[in-house]
Short mmCIF file of N, CA and C and ligand atoms in Angstrom, two decimals:
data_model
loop_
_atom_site.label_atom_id
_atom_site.label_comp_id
_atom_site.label_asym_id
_atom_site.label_seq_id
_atom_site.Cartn_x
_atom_site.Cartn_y
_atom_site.Cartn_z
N UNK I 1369 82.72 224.64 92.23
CA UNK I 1369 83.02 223.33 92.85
C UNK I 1369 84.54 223.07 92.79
N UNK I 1370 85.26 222.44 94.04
CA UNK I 1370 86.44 222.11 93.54
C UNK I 1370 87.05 221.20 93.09
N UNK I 1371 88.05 220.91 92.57
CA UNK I 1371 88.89 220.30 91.63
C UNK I 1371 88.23 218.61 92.20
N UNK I 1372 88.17 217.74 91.22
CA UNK I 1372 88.13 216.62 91.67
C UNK I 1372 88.83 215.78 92.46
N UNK I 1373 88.45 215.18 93.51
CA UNK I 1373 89.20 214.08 94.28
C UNK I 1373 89.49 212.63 93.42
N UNK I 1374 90.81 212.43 92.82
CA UNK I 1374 91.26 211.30 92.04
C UNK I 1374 91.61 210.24 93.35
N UNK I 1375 90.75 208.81 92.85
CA UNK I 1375 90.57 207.87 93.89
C UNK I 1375 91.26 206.61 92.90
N UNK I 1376 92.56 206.14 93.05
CA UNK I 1376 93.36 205.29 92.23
C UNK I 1376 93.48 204.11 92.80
N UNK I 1377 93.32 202.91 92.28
CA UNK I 1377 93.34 201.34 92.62
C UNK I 1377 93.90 200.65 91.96
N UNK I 1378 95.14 199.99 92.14
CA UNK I 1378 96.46 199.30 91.67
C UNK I 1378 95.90 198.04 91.68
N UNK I 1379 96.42 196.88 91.24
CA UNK I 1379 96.20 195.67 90.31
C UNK I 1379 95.02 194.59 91.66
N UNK I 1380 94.52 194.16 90.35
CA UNK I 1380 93.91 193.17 90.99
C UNK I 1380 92.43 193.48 91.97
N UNK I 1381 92.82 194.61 92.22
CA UNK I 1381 91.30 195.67 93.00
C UNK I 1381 90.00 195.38 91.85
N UNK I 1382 90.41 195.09 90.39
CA UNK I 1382 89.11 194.93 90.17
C UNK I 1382 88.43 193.57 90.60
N UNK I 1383 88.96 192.63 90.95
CA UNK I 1383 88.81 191.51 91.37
C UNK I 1383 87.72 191.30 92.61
N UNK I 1384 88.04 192.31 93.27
CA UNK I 1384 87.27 192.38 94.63
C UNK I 1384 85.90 191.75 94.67
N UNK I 1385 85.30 190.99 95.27
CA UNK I 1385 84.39 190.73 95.42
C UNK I 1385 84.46 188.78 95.31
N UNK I 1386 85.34 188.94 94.65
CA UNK I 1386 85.72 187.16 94.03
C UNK I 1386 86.87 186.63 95.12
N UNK I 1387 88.03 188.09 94.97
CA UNK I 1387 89.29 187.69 95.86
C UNK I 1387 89.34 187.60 96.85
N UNK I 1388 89.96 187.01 97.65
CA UNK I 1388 90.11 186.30 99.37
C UNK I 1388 88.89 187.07 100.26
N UNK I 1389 87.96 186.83 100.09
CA UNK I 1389 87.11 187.70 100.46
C UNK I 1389 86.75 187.66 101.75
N UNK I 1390 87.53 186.63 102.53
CA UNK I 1390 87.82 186.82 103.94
C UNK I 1390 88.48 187.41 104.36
N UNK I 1391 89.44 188.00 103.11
CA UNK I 1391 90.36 189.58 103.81
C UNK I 1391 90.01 190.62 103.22
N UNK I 1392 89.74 190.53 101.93
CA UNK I 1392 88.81 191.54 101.31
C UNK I 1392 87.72 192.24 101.43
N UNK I 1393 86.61 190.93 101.64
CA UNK I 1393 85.54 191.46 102.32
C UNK I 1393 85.25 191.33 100.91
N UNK I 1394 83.01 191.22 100.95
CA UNK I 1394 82.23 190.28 99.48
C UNK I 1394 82.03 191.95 98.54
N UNK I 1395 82.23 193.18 98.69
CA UNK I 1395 82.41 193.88 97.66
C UNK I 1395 82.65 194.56 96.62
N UNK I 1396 82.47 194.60 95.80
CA UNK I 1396 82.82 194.58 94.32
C UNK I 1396 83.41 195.84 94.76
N UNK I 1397 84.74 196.47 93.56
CA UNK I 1397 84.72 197.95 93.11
C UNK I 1397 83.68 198.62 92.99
N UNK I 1398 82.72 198.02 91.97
CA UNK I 1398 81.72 198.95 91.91
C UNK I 1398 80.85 199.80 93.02
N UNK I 1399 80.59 198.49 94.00
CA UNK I 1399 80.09 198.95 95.10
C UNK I 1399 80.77 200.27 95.79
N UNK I 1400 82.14 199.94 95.78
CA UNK I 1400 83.03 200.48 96.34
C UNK I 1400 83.17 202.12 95.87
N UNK I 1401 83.17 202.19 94.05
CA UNK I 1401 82.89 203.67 93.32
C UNK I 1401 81.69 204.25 93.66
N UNK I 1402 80.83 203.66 93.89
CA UNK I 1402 79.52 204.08 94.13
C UNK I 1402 79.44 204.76 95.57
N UNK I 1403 79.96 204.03 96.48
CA UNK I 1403 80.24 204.55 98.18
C UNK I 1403 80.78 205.92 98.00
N UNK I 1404 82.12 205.74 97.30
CA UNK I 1404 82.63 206.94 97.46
C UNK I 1404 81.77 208.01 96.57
N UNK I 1405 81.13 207.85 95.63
CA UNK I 1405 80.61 209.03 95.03
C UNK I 1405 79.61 209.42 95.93
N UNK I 1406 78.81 208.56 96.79
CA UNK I 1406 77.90 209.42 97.45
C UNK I 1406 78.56 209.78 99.04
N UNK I 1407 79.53 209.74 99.36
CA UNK I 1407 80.20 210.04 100.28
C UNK I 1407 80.89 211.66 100.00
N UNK I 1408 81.40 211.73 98.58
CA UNK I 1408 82.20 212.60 98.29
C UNK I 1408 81.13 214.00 97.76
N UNK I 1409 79.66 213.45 97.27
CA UNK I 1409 78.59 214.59 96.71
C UNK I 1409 77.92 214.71 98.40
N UNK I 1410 78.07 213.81 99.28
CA UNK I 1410 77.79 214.60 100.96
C UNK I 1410 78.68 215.90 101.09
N UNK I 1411 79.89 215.84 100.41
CA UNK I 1411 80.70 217.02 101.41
C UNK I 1411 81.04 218.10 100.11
N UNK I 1412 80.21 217.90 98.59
CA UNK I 1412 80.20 219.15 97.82
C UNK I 1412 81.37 218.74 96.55
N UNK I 1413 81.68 216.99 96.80
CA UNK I 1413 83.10 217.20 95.84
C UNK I 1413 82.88 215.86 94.80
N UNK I 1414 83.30 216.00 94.05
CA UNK I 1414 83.36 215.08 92.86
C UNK I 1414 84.50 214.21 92.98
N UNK I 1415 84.65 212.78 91.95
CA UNK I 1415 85.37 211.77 92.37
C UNK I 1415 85.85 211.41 90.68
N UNK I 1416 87.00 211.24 90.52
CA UNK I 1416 87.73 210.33 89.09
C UNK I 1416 88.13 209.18 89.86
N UNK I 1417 87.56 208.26 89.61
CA UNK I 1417 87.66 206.98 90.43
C UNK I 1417 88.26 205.85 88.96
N UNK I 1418 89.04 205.18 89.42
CA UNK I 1418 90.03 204.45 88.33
C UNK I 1418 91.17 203.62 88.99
N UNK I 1419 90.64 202.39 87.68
CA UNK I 1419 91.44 200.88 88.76
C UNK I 1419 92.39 200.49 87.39
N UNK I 1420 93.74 200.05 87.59
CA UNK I 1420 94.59 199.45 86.41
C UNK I 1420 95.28 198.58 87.14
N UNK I 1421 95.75 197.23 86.20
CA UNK I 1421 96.50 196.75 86.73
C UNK I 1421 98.09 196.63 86.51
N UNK I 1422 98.30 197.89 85.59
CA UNK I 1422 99.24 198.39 84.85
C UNK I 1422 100.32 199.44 85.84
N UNK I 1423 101.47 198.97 85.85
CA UNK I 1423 102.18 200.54 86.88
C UNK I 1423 102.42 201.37 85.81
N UNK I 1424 102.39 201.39 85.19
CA UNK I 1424 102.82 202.71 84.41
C UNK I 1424 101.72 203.56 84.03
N UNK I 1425 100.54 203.26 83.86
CA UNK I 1425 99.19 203.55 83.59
C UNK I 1425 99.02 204.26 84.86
N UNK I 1426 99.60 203.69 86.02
CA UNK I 1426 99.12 204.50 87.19
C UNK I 1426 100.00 205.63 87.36
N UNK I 1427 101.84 205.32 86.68
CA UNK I 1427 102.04 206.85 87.09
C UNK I 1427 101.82 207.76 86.01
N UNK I 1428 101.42 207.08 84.82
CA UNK I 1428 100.99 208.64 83.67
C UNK I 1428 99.50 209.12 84.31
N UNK I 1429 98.87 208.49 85.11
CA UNK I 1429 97.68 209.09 85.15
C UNK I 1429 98.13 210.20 86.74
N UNK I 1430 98.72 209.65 87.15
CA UNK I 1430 99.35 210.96 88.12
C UNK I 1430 100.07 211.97 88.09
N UNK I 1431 101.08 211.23 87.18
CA UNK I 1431 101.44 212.75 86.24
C UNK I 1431 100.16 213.91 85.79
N UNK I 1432 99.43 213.22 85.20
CA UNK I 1432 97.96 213.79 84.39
C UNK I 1432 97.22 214.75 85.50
N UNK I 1433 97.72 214.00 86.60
CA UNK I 1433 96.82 214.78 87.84
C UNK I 1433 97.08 215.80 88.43
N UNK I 1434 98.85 216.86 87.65
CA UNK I 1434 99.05 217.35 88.72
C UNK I 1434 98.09 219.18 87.89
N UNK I 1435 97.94 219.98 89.16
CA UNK I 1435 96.87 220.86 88.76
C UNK I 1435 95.71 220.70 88.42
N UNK I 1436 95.24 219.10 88.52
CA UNK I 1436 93.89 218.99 87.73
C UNK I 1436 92.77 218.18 88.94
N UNK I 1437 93.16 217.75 89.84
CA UNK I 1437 93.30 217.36 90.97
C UNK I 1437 92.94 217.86 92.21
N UNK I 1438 92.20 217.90 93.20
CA UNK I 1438 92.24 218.87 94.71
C UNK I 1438 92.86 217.57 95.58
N UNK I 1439 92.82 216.74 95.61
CA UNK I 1439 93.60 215.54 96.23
C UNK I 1439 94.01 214.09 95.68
N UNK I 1440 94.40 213.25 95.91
CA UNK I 1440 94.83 212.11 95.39
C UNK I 1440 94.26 210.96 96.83
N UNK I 1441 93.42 209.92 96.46
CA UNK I 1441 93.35 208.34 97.54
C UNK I 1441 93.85 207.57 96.71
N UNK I 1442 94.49 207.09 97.19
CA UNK I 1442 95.30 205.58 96.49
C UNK I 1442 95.50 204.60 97.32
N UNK I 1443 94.94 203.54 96.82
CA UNK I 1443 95.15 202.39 97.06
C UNK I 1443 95.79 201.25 96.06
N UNK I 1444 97.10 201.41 96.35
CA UNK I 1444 98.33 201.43 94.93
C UNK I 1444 98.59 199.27 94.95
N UNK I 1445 97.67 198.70 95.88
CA UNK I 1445 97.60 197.64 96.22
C UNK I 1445 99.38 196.47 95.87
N UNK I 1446 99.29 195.59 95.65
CA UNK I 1446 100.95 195.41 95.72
C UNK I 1446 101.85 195.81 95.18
N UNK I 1447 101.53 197.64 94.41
CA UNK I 1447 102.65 197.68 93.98
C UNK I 1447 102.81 198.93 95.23
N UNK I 1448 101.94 199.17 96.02
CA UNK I 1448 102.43 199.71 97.32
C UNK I 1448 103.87 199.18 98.03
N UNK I 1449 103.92 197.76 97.99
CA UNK I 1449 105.08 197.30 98.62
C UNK I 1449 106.45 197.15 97.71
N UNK I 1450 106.08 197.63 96.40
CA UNK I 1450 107.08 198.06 95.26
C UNK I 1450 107.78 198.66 94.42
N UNK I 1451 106.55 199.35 93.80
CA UNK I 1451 106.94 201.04 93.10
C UNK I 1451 107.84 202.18 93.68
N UNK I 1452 108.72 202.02 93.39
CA UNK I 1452 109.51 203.28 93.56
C UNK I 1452 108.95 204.41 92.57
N UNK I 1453 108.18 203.68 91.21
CA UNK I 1453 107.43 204.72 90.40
C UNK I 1453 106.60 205.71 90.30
N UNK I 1454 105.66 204.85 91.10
CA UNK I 1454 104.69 205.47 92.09
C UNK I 1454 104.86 206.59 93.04
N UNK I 1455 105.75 206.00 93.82
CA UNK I 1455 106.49 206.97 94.58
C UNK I 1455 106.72 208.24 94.15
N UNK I 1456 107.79 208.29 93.05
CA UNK I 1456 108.20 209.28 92.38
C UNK I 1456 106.98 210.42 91.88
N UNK I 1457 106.00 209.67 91.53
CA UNK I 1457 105.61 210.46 90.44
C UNK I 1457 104.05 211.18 91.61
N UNK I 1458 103.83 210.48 92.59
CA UNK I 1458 103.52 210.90 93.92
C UNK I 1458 104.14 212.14 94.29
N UNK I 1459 105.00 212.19 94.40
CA UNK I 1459 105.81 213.18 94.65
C UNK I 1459 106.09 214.46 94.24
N UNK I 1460 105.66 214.19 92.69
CA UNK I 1460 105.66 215.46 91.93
C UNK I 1460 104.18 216.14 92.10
N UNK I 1461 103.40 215.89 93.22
CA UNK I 1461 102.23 216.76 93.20
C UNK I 1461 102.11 217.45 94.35
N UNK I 1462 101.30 218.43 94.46
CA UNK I 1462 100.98 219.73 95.59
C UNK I 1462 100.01 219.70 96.59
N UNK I 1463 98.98 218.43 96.25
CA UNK I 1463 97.98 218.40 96.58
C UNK I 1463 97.88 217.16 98.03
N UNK I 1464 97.05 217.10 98.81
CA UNK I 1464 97.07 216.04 99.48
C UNK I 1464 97.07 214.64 99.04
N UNK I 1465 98.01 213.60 99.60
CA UNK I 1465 97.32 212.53 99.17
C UNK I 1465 97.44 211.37 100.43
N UNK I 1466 96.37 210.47 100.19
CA UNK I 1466 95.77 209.37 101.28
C UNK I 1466 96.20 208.12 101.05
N UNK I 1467 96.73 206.85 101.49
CA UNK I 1467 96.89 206.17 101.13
C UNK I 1467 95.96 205.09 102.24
N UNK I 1468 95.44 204.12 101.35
CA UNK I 1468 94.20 203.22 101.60
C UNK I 1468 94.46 202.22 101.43
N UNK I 1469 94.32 200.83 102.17
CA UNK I 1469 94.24 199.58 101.91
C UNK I 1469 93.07 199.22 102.85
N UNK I 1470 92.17 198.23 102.57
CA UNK I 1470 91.42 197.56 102.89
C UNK I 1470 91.50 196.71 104.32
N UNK I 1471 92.89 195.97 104.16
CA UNK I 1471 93.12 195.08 105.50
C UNK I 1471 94.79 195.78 105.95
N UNK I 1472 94.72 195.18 106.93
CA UNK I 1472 95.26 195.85 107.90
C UNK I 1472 96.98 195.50 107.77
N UNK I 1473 97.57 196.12 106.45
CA UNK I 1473 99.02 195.28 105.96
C UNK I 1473 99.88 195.14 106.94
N UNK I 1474 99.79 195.72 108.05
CA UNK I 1474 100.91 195.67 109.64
C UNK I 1474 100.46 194.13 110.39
N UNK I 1475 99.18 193.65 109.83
CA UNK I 1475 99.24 192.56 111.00
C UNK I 1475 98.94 191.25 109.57
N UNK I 1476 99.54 191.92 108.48
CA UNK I 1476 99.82 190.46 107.42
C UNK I 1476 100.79 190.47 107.12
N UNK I 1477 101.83 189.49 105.72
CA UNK I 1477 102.81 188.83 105.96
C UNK I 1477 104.08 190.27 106.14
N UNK I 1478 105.15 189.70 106.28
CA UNK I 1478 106.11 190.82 106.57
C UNK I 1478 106.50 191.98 105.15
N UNK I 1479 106.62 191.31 104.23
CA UNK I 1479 106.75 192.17 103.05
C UNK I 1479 105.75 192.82 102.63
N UNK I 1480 104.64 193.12 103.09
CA UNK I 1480 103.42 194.29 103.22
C UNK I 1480 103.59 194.96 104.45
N UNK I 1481 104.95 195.01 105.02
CA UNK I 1481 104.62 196.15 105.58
C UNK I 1481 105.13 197.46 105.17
N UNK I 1482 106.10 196.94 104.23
CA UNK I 1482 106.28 198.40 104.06
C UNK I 1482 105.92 198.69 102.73
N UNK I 1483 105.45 200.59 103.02
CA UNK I 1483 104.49 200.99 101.88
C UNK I 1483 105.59 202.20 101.38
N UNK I 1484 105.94 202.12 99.99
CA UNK I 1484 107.08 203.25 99.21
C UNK I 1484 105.68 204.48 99.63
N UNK I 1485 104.63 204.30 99.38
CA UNK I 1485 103.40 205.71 99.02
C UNK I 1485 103.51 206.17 100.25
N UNK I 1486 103.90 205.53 101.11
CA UNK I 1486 103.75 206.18 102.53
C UNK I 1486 104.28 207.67 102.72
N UNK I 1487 105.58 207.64 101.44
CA UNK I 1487 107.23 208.52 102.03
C UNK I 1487 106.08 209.58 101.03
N UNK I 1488 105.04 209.75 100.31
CA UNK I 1488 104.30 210.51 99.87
C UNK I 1488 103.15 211.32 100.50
N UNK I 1489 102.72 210.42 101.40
CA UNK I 1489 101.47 210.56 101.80
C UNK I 1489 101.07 211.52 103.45
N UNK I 1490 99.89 212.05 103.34
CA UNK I 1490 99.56 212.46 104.33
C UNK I 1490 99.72 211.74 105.68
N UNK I 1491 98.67 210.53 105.55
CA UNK I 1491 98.24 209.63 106.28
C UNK I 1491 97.92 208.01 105.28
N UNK I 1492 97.56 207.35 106.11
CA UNK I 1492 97.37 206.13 105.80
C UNK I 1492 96.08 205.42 106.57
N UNK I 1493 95.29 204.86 105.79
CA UNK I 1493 94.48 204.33 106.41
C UNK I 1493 94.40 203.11 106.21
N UNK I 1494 93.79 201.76 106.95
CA UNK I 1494 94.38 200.28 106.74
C UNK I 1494 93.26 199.98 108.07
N UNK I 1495 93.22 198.58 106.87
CA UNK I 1495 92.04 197.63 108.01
C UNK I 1495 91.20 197.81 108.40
N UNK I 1496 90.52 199.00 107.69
CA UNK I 1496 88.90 199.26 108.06
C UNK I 1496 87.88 198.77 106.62
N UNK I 1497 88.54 197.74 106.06
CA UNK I 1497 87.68 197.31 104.75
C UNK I 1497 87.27 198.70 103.87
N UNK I 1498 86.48 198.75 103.19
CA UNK I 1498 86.31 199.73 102.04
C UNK I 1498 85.66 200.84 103.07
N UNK I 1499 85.61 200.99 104.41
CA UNK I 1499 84.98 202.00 104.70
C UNK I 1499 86.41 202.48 104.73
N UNK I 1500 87.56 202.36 105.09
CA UNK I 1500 88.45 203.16 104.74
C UNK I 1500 88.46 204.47 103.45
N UNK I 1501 87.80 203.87 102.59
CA UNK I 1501 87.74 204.84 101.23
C UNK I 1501 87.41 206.03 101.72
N UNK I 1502 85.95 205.99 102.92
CA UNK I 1502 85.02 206.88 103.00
C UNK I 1502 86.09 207.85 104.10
N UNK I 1503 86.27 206.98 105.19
CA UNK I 1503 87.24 208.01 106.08
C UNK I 1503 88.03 208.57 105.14
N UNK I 1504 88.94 208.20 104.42
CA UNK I 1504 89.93 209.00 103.49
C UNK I 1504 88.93 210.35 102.62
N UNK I 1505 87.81 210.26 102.52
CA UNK I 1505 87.14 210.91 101.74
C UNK I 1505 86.83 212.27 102.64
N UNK I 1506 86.74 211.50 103.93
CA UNK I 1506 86.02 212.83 105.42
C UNK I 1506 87.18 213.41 105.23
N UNK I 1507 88.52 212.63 105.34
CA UNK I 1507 89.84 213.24 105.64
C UNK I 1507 90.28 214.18 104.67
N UNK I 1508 89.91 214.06 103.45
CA UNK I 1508 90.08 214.93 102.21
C UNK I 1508 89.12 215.81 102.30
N UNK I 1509 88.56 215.82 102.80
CA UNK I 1509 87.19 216.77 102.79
C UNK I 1509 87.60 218.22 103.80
N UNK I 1510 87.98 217.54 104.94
CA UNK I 1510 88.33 218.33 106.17
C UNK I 1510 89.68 219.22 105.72
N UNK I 1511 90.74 218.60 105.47
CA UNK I 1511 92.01 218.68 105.09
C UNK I 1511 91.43 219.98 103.93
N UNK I 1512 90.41 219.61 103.00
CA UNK I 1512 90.55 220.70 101.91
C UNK I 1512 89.60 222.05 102.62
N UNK I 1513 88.79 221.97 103.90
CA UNK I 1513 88.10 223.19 103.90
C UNK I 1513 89.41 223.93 104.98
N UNK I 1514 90.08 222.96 105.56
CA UNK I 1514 90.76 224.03 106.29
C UNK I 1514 92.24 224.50 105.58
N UNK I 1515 92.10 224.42 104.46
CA UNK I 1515 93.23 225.16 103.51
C UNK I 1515 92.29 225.97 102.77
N UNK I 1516 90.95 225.75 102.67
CA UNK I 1516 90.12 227.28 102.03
C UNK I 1516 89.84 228.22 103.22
N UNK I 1517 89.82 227.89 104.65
CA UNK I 1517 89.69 228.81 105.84
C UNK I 1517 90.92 229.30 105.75
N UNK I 1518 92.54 228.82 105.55
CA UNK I 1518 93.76 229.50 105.99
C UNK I 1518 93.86 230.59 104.98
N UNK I 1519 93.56 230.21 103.71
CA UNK I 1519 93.38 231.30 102.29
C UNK I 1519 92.30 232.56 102.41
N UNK I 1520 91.08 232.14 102.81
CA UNK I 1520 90.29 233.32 102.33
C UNK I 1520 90.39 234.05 103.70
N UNK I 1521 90.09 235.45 103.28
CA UNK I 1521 90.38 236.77 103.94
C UNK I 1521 89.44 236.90 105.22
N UNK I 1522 90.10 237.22 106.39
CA UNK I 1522 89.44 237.38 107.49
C UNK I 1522 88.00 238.22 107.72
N UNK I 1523 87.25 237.60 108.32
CA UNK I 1523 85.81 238.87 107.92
C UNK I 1523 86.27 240.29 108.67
N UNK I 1524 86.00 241.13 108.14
CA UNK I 1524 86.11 242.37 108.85
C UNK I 1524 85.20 242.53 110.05
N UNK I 1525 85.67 243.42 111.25
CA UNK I 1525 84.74 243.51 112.05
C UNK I 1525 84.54 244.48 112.74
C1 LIG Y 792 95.87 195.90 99.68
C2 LIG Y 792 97.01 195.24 100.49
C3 LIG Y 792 98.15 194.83 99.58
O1 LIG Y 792 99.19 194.22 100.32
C4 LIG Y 792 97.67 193.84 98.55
O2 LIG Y 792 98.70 193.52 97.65
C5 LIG Y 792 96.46 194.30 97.82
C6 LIG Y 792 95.40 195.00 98.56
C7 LIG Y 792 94.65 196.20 100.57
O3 LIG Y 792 93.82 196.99 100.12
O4 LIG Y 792 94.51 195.65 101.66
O5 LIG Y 792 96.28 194.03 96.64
O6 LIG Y 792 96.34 197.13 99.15
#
């Protein structure tokens, strides 16, 4: 099986379900860990799913991630529009990574629009509520079989 897909949620994400839930939308994290685990055992892959509201907690645990990891989703929530830490320590890995928000930060206030994880990231996904998680999950999924098709050896014929 390969390396686990680490799925990271920056401050206040545990809140979900309570918070503005007209932009949020009424689902808990939990709901939300649960989606992705059976989204991620559809396509053969396992999930370290983990919410802090701590930045530094988030970049030792990325540090932690590098080699241990087959991709990174993050949803680094306002310290997206802040961390240069994040950033950094984003940076020091090999692996793909996704960046996720819930609502759609281009059509809310002006200082969400810009995301430091971006200058890291593959892609970005935004404003599809927590089904975003799951696309990021197809997208990690796809992204990882066609780097095991470019690696393994052509069939003979
Ligand atoms: C968020 C968007 C951020 O601007 C905000 O600070 C969050 C959540 C989202 O998922 O839409 O906490 O990342």
């Amino acid at each position: 099986m390969a390396l686990p897909v680490l799925i990271l949620n920056g401050p206040n994400l545990n809140m979900l379900g309570l918070r503005q839930p007209e932009i949020y939308g009424r689902e808990t994290l939990a709901d939300i860990e649960a989606a992705c685990r059976a989204r991620a055992a559809r396509h053969g892959l396992s999930i370290d799913f983990r919410q802090s509201n701590v930045e530094g907690e988030l970049v030792s645990w990325i540090q932690e991630a590098r080699g241990r990891v087959s991709a990174v989703i993050i949803n680094a929530a306002a310290f997206t529009h802040t961390s240069v830490a994040i950033l950094d320590a984003l940076l020091l890995l090999d692996v793909p990574v996704v960046e996720v928000h819930l609502s759609n930060i281009h059509r809310r206030e002006q200082f969400r629009h810009h995301s430091y994880v971006a200058r890291a990231a593959q892609g970005m996904i935004c404003g599809f509520g927590s089904r975003g998680y799951l696309m990021a999950l197809d997208a990690v999924a796809a992204m990882l079989q066609d780097a095991e098709t470019a690696t393994s050896p052509m069939d003979a014929h």
